[in-house]
Tab-separated table of C-alpha atoms in Angstrom:
chain	number	residue	atom	x	y	z
A	206	UNK	CA	-35.323	31.046	5.080
A	207	UNK	CA	-31.742	30.045	4.350
A	208	UNK	CA	-31.695	26.923	2.185
A	209	UNK	CA	-29.620	23.883	3.256
A	210	UNK	CA	-27.322	24.285	0.245
A	211	UNK	CA	-26.407	27.755	1.452
A	212	UNK	CA	-25.403	26.350	4.832
A	213	UNK	CA	-23.271	23.716	3.162
A	214	UNK	CA	-21.605	26.339	0.995
A	215	UNK	CA	-20.979	28.474	4.058
A	216	UNK	CA	-19.373	25.617	5.966
A	217	UNK	CA	-17.363	24.511	2.956
A	218	UNK	CA	-15.986	27.964	2.306
A	219	UNK	CA	-14.904	28.680	5.845
A	220	UNK	CA	-11.576	30.383	5.751
A	221	UNK	CA	-9.065	30.487	8.510
A	222	UNK	CA	-6.228	32.923	8.048
A	223	UNK	CA	-3.140	31.325	9.378
A	224	UNK	CA	-0.051	33.290	10.247
A	225	UNK	CA	2.688	32.022	7.894
A	226	UNK	CA	5.309	32.573	10.598
A	227	UNK	CA	3.436	30.254	12.930
A	228	UNK	CA	3.118	27.663	10.190
A	229	UNK	CA	6.804	27.897	9.351
A	230	UNK	CA	7.807	27.523	12.984
A	231	UNK	CA	5.528	24.521	13.395
A	232	UNK	CA	7.021	22.864	10.294
A	233	UNK	CA	10.548	23.514	11.597
A	234	UNK	CA	9.628	21.734	14.828
A	235	UNK	CA	8.424	18.743	12.844
A	236	UNK	CA	11.521	18.487	10.652
A	237	UNK	CA	13.722	18.713	13.766
A	238	UNK	CA	11.702	15.929	15.306
A	239	UNK	CA	12.136	13.850	12.147
A	240	UNK	CA	15.907	14.375	12.304
A	241	UNK	CA	15.950	13.229	15.932
A	242	UNK	CA	13.955	10.126	15.012
A	243	UNK	CA	16.387	9.337	12.174
A	244	UNK	CA	19.351	9.732	14.478
A	245	UNK	CA	17.726	7.425	16.993
A	246	UNK	CA	17.287	4.880	14.208
A	247	UNK	CA	13.531	4.892	14.477
A	248	UNK	CA	12.900	6.214	10.973
A	249	UNK	CA	14.589	5.648	7.631
A	250	UNK	CA	15.554	2.044	8.214
A	251	UNK	CA	14.422	-0.466	5.632
A	252	UNK	CA	11.090	-1.947	6.561
A	253	UNK	CA	11.106	-5.589	7.554
A	254	UNK	CA	10.489	-7.551	4.349
A	255	UNK	CA	8.807	-10.381	6.162
A	256	UNK	CA	6.376	-7.962	7.831
A	257	UNK	CA	5.502	-6.464	4.464
A	258	UNK	CA	4.996	-9.861	2.865
A	259	UNK	CA	2.876	-11.326	5.598
A	260	UNK	CA	0.420	-8.473	5.943
A	261	UNK	CA	-1.571	-7.869	2.763
A	262	UNK	CA	-3.406	-10.866	1.404
A	263	UNK	CA	-2.303	-10.144	-2.162
A	264	UNK	CA	1.348	-10.220	-1.108
A	265	UNK	CA	0.849	-13.518	0.717
A	266	UNK	CA	-0.682	-15.077	-2.382
A	267	UNK	CA	2.058	-13.718	-4.637
A	268	UNK	CA	4.767	-15.086	-2.334
A	269	UNK	CA	3.045	-18.492	-2.244
A	270	UNK	CA	2.844	-18.632	-6.050
A	271	UNK	CA	6.543	-17.767	-6.416
A	272	UNK	CA	7.590	-20.417	-3.890
A	273	UNK	CA	5.414	-23.103	-5.466
A	274	UNK	CA	6.635	-22.295	-8.983
A	275	UNK	CA	10.266	-22.488	-7.855
A	276	UNK	CA	9.702	-25.827	-6.126
A	277	UNK	CA	7.930	-27.184	-9.206
A	278	UNK	CA	10.828	-26.333	-11.469
A	279	UNK	CA	13.379	-27.703	-9.025
A	280	UNK	CA	11.582	-31.019	-8.518
A	281	UNK	CA	10.331	-31.762	-11.998
A	282	UNK	CA	13.030	-30.314	-14.213
A	283	UNK	CA	16.208	-30.822	-12.219
A	284	UNK	CA	16.544	-34.550	-13.142
A	285	UNK	CA	16.171	-34.258	-16.882
A	286	UNK	CA	19.031	-32.049	-17.880
A	287	UNK	CA	21.457	-33.049	-20.627
A	288	UNK	CA	24.431	-33.310	-18.324
A	289	UNK	CA	23.025	-36.300	-16.401
A	290	UNK	CA	21.995	-37.935	-19.728
A	291	UNK	CA	25.519	-37.597	-21.096
A	292	UNK	CA	26.985	-39.160	-17.941
A	293	UNK	CA	24.782	-42.233	-18.378
A	294	UNK	CA	25.756	-42.485	-22.033
A	295	UNK	CA	29.445	-42.478	-21.180
A	296	UNK	CA	28.892	-45.209	-18.577
A	297	UNK	CA	27.151	-47.407	-21.173
A	298	UNK	CA	29.968	-46.950	-23.660
A	299	UNK	CA	32.611	-48.110	-21.204
A	300	UNK	CA	31.034	-51.593	-20.849
A	301	UNK	CA	32.092	-54.792	-22.784
A	302	UNK	CA	31.286	-54.978	-26.517
A	303	UNK	CA	28.650	-57.711	-26.230
A	304	UNK	CA	26.825	-55.771	-23.585
A	305	UNK	CA	27.131	-52.628	-25.655
A	306	UNK	CA	25.306	-54.276	-28.515
A	307	UNK	CA	22.461	-55.672	-26.431
A	308	UNK	CA	18.928	-54.503	-27.133
A	309	UNK	CA	18.595	-53.194	-23.603
A	310	UNK	CA	21.666	-51.047	-24.021
A	311	UNK	CA	20.551	-49.684	-27.369
A	312	UNK	CA	17.128	-48.947	-25.880
A	313	UNK	CA	18.699	-47.024	-23.023
A	314	UNK	CA	20.850	-44.997	-25.370
A	315	UNK	CA	17.874	-44.207	-27.581
A	316	UNK	CA	15.859	-42.928	-24.644
A	317	UNK	CA	18.679	-40.700	-23.559
A	318	UNK	CA	19.741	-39.175	-26.828
A	319	UNK	CA	17.570	-40.391	-29.680
A	320	UNK	CA	18.795	-41.796	-32.995
A	321	UNK	CA	21.837	-39.567	-33.074
A	322	UNK	CA	23.085	-41.128	-29.849
A	323	UNK	CA	22.499	-44.637	-31.160
A	324	UNK	CA	24.410	-43.746	-34.361
A	325	UNK	CA	27.337	-42.487	-32.334
A	326	UNK	CA	27.208	-45.622	-30.203
A	327	UNK	CA	27.585	-47.853	-33.240
A	328	UNK	CA	30.449	-45.747	-34.512
A	329	UNK	CA	32.210	-46.513	-31.249
A	330	UNK	CA	31.399	-50.208	-31.640
A	331	UNK	CA	32.731	-50.285	-35.181
A	332	UNK	CA	36.026	-48.794	-34.032
A	333	UNK	CA	36.308	-51.548	-31.451
A	334	UNK	CA	35.907	-54.346	-34.064
A	335	UNK	CA	38.972	-56.036	-35.596
A	336	UNK	CA	40.398	-54.815	-38.922
A	337	UNK	CA	38.892	-57.690	-40.887
A	338	UNK	CA	35.446	-56.428	-40.274
A	339	UNK	CA	36.362	-52.816	-39.933
A	340	UNK	CA	33.743	-50.668	-41.552
A	341	UNK	CA	31.159	-48.206	-40.407
A	342	UNK	CA	28.074	-50.044	-39.186
A	343	UNK	CA	25.099	-47.804	-39.560
A	344	UNK	CA	21.865	-47.886	-37.651
A	345	UNK	CA	20.082	-48.986	-40.800
A	346	UNK	CA	22.305	-52.074	-40.980
A	347	UNK	CA	21.541	-53.050	-37.424
A	348	UNK	CA	17.802	-52.520	-37.810
A	349	UNK	CA	17.830	-54.561	-41.035
A	350	UNK	CA	19.660	-57.396	-39.276
A	351	UNK	CA	17.322	-57.297	-36.318
A	352	UNK	CA	14.310	-57.330	-38.618
A	353	UNK	CA	15.601	-60.549	-40.264
A	354	UNK	CA	16.203	-59.289	-43.799
A	355	UNK	CA	19.074	-61.793	-44.236
A	356	UNK	CA	21.543	-59.065	-44.723
A	357	UNK	CA	25.067	-60.544	-45.026
A	358	UNK	CA	27.583	-58.545	-43.132
A	359	UNK	CA	30.522	-60.109	-44.930
A	360	UNK	CA	29.345	-58.475	-48.071
A	361	UNK	CA	29.851	-55.012	-46.533
B	78	UNK	CA	-0.821	7.664	-5.878
B	79	UNK	CA	1.060	10.775	-4.764
B	80	UNK	CA	0.104	10.101	-1.153
B	81	UNK	CA	1.465	6.546	-1.319
B	82	UNK	CA	4.727	7.873	-2.713
B	83	UNK	CA	4.912	10.521	0.002
B	84	UNK	CA	4.327	7.930	2.715
B	85	UNK	CA	6.952	5.667	1.177
B	86	UNK	CA	9.441	8.533	1.201
B	87	UNK	CA	8.501	9.591	4.726
B	88	UNK	CA	9.044	6.029	5.972
B	89	UNK	CA	12.582	6.422	4.703
B	90	UNK	CA	13.102	9.696	6.509
B	91	UNK	CA	12.522	12.167	3.690
B	92	UNK	CA	12.094	15.735	4.978
B	93	UNK	CA	10.709	16.873	1.632
B	94	UNK	CA	7.931	14.310	1.900
B	95	UNK	CA	7.061	15.552	5.381
B	96	UNK	CA	6.988	19.179	4.176
B	97	UNK	CA	4.829	18.235	1.224
B	98	UNK	CA	2.321	16.353	3.431
B	99	UNK	CA	2.268	19.268	5.868
B	100	UNK	CA	1.639	21.845	3.146
B	101	UNK	CA	-1.007	19.702	1.533
B	102	UNK	CA	-3.160	18.813	4.543
B	103	UNK	CA	-2.368	21.087	7.461
B	104	UNK	CA	-4.800	23.917	6.642
B	105	UNK	CA	-7.725	21.566	6.005
B	106	UNK	CA	-7.063	19.712	9.239
B	107	UNK	CA	-6.912	22.956	11.232
B	108	UNK	CA	-10.179	24.050	9.668
B	109	UNK	CA	-11.862	20.786	10.670
B	110	UNK	CA	-10.405	20.893	14.168
B	111	UNK	CA	-11.401	24.555	14.631
B	112	UNK	CA	-14.953	23.713	13.624
B	113	UNK	CA	-15.084	20.906	16.172
B	114	UNK	CA	-13.380	22.786	18.979
B	115	UNK	CA	-14.568	26.368	18.334
B	116	UNK	CA	-11.070	27.396	19.215
B	117	UNK	CA	-8.449	27.920	16.541
B	118	UNK	CA	-5.466	27.949	18.901
B	119	UNK	CA	-6.328	24.574	20.386
B	120	UNK	CA	-7.098	23.303	16.875
B	121	UNK	CA	-3.581	24.161	15.743
B	122	UNK	CA	-2.114	22.401	18.776
B	123	UNK	CA	-4.145	19.276	18.066
B	124	UNK	CA	-3.074	19.213	14.405
B	125	UNK	CA	0.552	19.733	15.408
B	126	UNK	CA	0.289	16.782	17.828
B	127	UNK	CA	-1.095	14.627	15.021
B	128	UNK	CA	1.819	15.509	12.759
B	129	UNK	CA	4.258	14.728	15.554
B	130	UNK	CA	2.593	11.362	15.923
B	131	UNK	CA	2.942	10.824	12.152
B	132	UNK	CA	6.659	11.581	12.330
B	133	UNK	CA	7.203	9.203	15.245
B	134	UNK	CA	5.234	6.410	13.623
B	135	UNK	CA	6.928	6.717	10.213
B	136	UNK	CA	8.199	3.293	9.190
B	137	UNK	CA	6.287	1.482	11.903
B	138	UNK	CA	2.830	1.487	10.408
B	139	UNK	CA	1.496	1.047	6.932
B	140	UNK	CA	-1.223	3.469	5.850
B	141	UNK	CA	-3.233	1.450	3.342
B	142	UNK	CA	-6.062	3.851	2.662
B	143	UNK	CA	-6.282	7.594	2.197
B	144	UNK	CA	-3.632	9.631	3.998
B	145	UNK	CA	-6.047	12.525	4.484
B	146	UNK	CA	-8.647	10.154	5.929
B	147	UNK	CA	-6.055	8.752	8.293
B	148	UNK	CA	-4.935	12.187	9.464
B	149	UNK	CA	-8.538	13.370	9.837
B	150	UNK	CA	-9.355	10.320	11.947
B	151	UNK	CA	-6.367	11.047	14.161
B	152	UNK	CA	-7.488	14.663	14.614
B	153	UNK	CA	-11.048	13.629	15.468
B	154	UNK	CA	-9.897	10.997	17.970
B	155	UNK	CA	-7.550	13.428	19.630
B	156	UNK	CA	-10.318	16.034	19.934
B	157	UNK	CA	-12.619	13.443	21.497
B	158	UNK	CA	-9.969	12.600	24.067
B	159	UNK	CA	-9.547	16.303	24.746
B	160	UNK	CA	-13.290	16.773	25.187
B	161	UNK	CA	-13.461	13.921	27.668
B	162	UNK	CA	-10.921	15.596	29.877
B	163	UNK	CA	-11.920	19.213	29.366
B	164	UNK	CA	-15.729	19.047	28.906
B	165	UNK	CA	-15.701	21.964	26.510
B	166	UNK	CA	-18.881	20.952	24.778
B	167	UNK	CA	-21.444	22.044	27.375
B	168	UNK	CA	-24.307	23.678	25.492
B	169	UNK	CA	-24.217	27.446	25.712
B	170	UNK	CA	-26.401	30.180	24.379
B	171	UNK	CA	-25.341	32.203	21.391
B	172	UNK	CA	-24.772	35.295	23.532
B	173	UNK	CA	-22.305	33.508	25.808
B	174	UNK	CA	-20.048	32.114	23.093
B	175	UNK	CA	-16.754	33.982	22.875
B	176	UNK	CA	-16.110	35.444	19.447
B	177	UNK	CA	-13.813	33.352	17.347
B	178	UNK	CA	-12.225	36.467	15.900
B	179	UNK	CA	-9.218	37.831	17.668
B	180	UNK	CA	-8.274	41.496	17.506
B	181	UNK	CA	-4.795	40.766	18.679
B	182	UNK	CA	-2.030	41.459	16.231
B	183	UNK	CA	0.261	39.017	17.969
B	184	UNK	CA	1.916	36.590	15.521
B	185	UNK	CA	0.602	33.514	17.295
B	186	UNK	CA	-3.072	34.421	16.815
B	187	UNK	CA	-5.199	33.195	13.926
B	188	UNK	CA	-8.371	34.939	12.804
B	189	UNK	CA	-11.610	33.974	11.200
B	190	UNK	CA	-12.747	36.567	8.720
B	191	UNK	CA	-16.265	37.581	7.860
B	192	UNK	CA	-19.291	38.095	10.112
B	193	UNK	CA	-21.159	35.287	8.409
B	194	UNK	CA	-18.619	32.748	9.494
B	195	UNK	CA	-18.752	34.113	13.025
B	196	UNK	CA	-22.479	33.425	13.158
B	197	UNK	CA	-21.829	29.985	11.745
B	198	UNK	CA	-19.279	29.110	14.385
B	199	UNK	CA	-21.551	30.419	17.124
B	200	UNK	CA	-24.389	28.279	15.805
B	201	UNK	CA	-22.183	25.216	15.517
B	202	UNK	CA	-21.087	25.626	19.124
B	203	UNK	CA	-24.702	24.935	20.093
B	204	UNK	CA	-24.992	21.656	18.213
B	205	UNK	CA	-24.542	18.327	20.000
B	206	UNK	CA	-21.009	17.132	19.375
B	207	UNK	CA	-21.959	14.060	17.298
B	208	UNK	CA	-24.086	16.122	14.939
B	209	UNK	CA	-21.437	18.814	14.613
B	210	UNK	CA	-18.841	16.126	13.896
B	211	UNK	CA	-20.994	14.522	11.193
B	212	UNK	CA	-21.647	17.883	9.504
B	213	UNK	CA	-18.021	19.049	9.571
B	214	UNK	CA	-16.501	15.735	8.509
B	215	UNK	CA	-18.968	15.451	5.653
B	216	UNK	CA	-18.761	19.007	4.313
B	217	UNK	CA	-15.285	20.198	5.263
B	218	UNK	CA	-13.560	16.811	5.536
B	219	UNK	CA	-15.299	15.497	2.369
B	220	UNK	CA	-15.537	12.093	3.981
B	221	UNK	CA	-18.054	9.467	2.944
B	222	UNK	CA	-20.866	8.606	5.324
B	223	UNK	CA	-19.463	5.086	5.581
B	224	UNK	CA	-16.123	6.446	6.793
B	225	UNK	CA	-17.791	8.836	9.241
B	226	UNK	CA	-19.970	6.025	10.584
B	227	UNK	CA	-16.888	3.858	11.129
B	228	UNK	CA	-15.143	6.710	12.910
B	229	UNK	CA	-18.132	7.392	15.139
B	230	UNK	CA	-18.729	3.706	15.744
B	231	UNK	CA	-22.323	3.812	14.523
B	232	UNK	CA	-24.376	2.682	11.560
B	233	UNK	CA	-24.561	4.689	8.343
B	234	UNK	CA	-28.239	5.464	9.030
B	235	UNK	CA	-27.401	6.997	12.392
B	236	UNK	CA	-24.671	9.103	10.808
B	237	UNK	CA	-27.070	10.266	8.113
B	238	UNK	CA	-29.620	11.216	10.745
B	239	UNK	CA	-27.057	13.142	12.760
B	240	UNK	CA	-25.948	14.960	9.620
B	241	UNK	CA	-29.439	15.977	8.508
B	242	UNK	CA	-30.550	16.965	12.034
B	243	UNK	CA	-27.367	18.989	12.428
B	244	UNK	CA	-27.933	20.843	9.165
B	245	UNK	CA	-31.573	21.647	9.922
B	246	UNK	CA	-30.685	22.929	13.397
B	247	UNK	CA	-27.965	25.119	11.926
B	248	UNK	CA	-30.415	26.415	9.352
B	249	UNK	CA	-33.008	27.330	11.953
B	250	UNK	CA	-30.412	28.927	14.248
B	251	UNK	CA	-28.882	31.000	11.468
B	252	UNK	CA	-32.284	32.025	10.182
B	253	UNK	CA	-33.373	33.163	13.616
B	254	UNK	CA	-30.098	35.083	13.953
B	255	UNK	CA	-30.718	36.805	10.618
B	256	UNK	CA	-34.267	37.700	11.609
B	257	UNK	CA	-33.090	39.447	14.793
C-alpha cells in the first residue's frame, strides 16, 4: 500500500523537461508584445494618482489625515503670525498722544508684543513730549503712577 | 516584497521585470496546467496566454496579494473555460489515456520523464476535475485551502473533502497499478 505522503511527494516532485528554445521563443514573443503596448501608450504611463489614493482604505485614511492637518494649521495658525501683530502695533503708534497713553491702547500693545512692546511704545511717547519734560519714561514709572504711589514726574 | 517591486517595474514597462517574472513562475505554472489538462502542449499555450494577459493589463490593475497566486488563478480559470468548450475531462480508463511522454525529438515537444510520473498522470486523468484541481493546487501550487476554496467558489470544508477524496482515489489507483 502506497502511503498518502508518498503520493504527495510524487506529485510535488513532478518534473517537466521544457525545451529551452521553446521557452526563449515564448519570452521573446512576450517582450515584443510589451514593446507594442508601450508604443501604444498602454503601459509605462504613470498610474493615475487619484485612482491609487481612492482604492486602498489605508491610503484613503492617510490622505484624509494630511488634508485635515493642513486645514487645521491654515485656519488656526494663519491669524497669529508676527507680521499681522506688528502691523497693528504700527497703527496704534500713529494715533494722537492722548490716545496712545490710554489704558486700552497699552492693553492692546501688551497683548500683541508683551512688556517689550509696551516699553518701546513709551519710548516713542517720550520722544513726542516737549523738551521741558524730555526724559525716558519707563514702564515702571507708568505702573507706579497708575498704582497711585504719588510719584512726582517733575522730579525726574 | 520582490514581487511587489517586479509588478511596480512591469507597470512602468520594464522588460527586465517581465523576464524575471517569467523565469520565476513559468515552469511552476506549466506544471500545474499540465497536471490539470494532461497535455503539456496545451498547458504551455494556456500559460503563454496568461502571460500575454499580464502584459496587456500592466498598469491597469493593481495586484494586491501574491503574484504567484494571481497567475495561478488566471491559469485555472483559463483551463476551466477551455474545458467548458472542449469537454476534455470525460472519464476514461487507464488503458485509453494517451501517454504523456513524447518520443518526438522535435524542438516544440516537451517530455515527462520517469515511468512513475506517467502512472501518476494516468491516474490523475481519471479523477473528477474538482478533486484533481484541489490536489494539484494544494501540492504543486502550494496554495492554502482558503485560497483554493475561493477559487473554486466553495467552502473550505468542501475543498478539504475534495482534496482528501482525490488523494485516496489516487492512492488506490496507483496501488492497483503497482499490483498488476
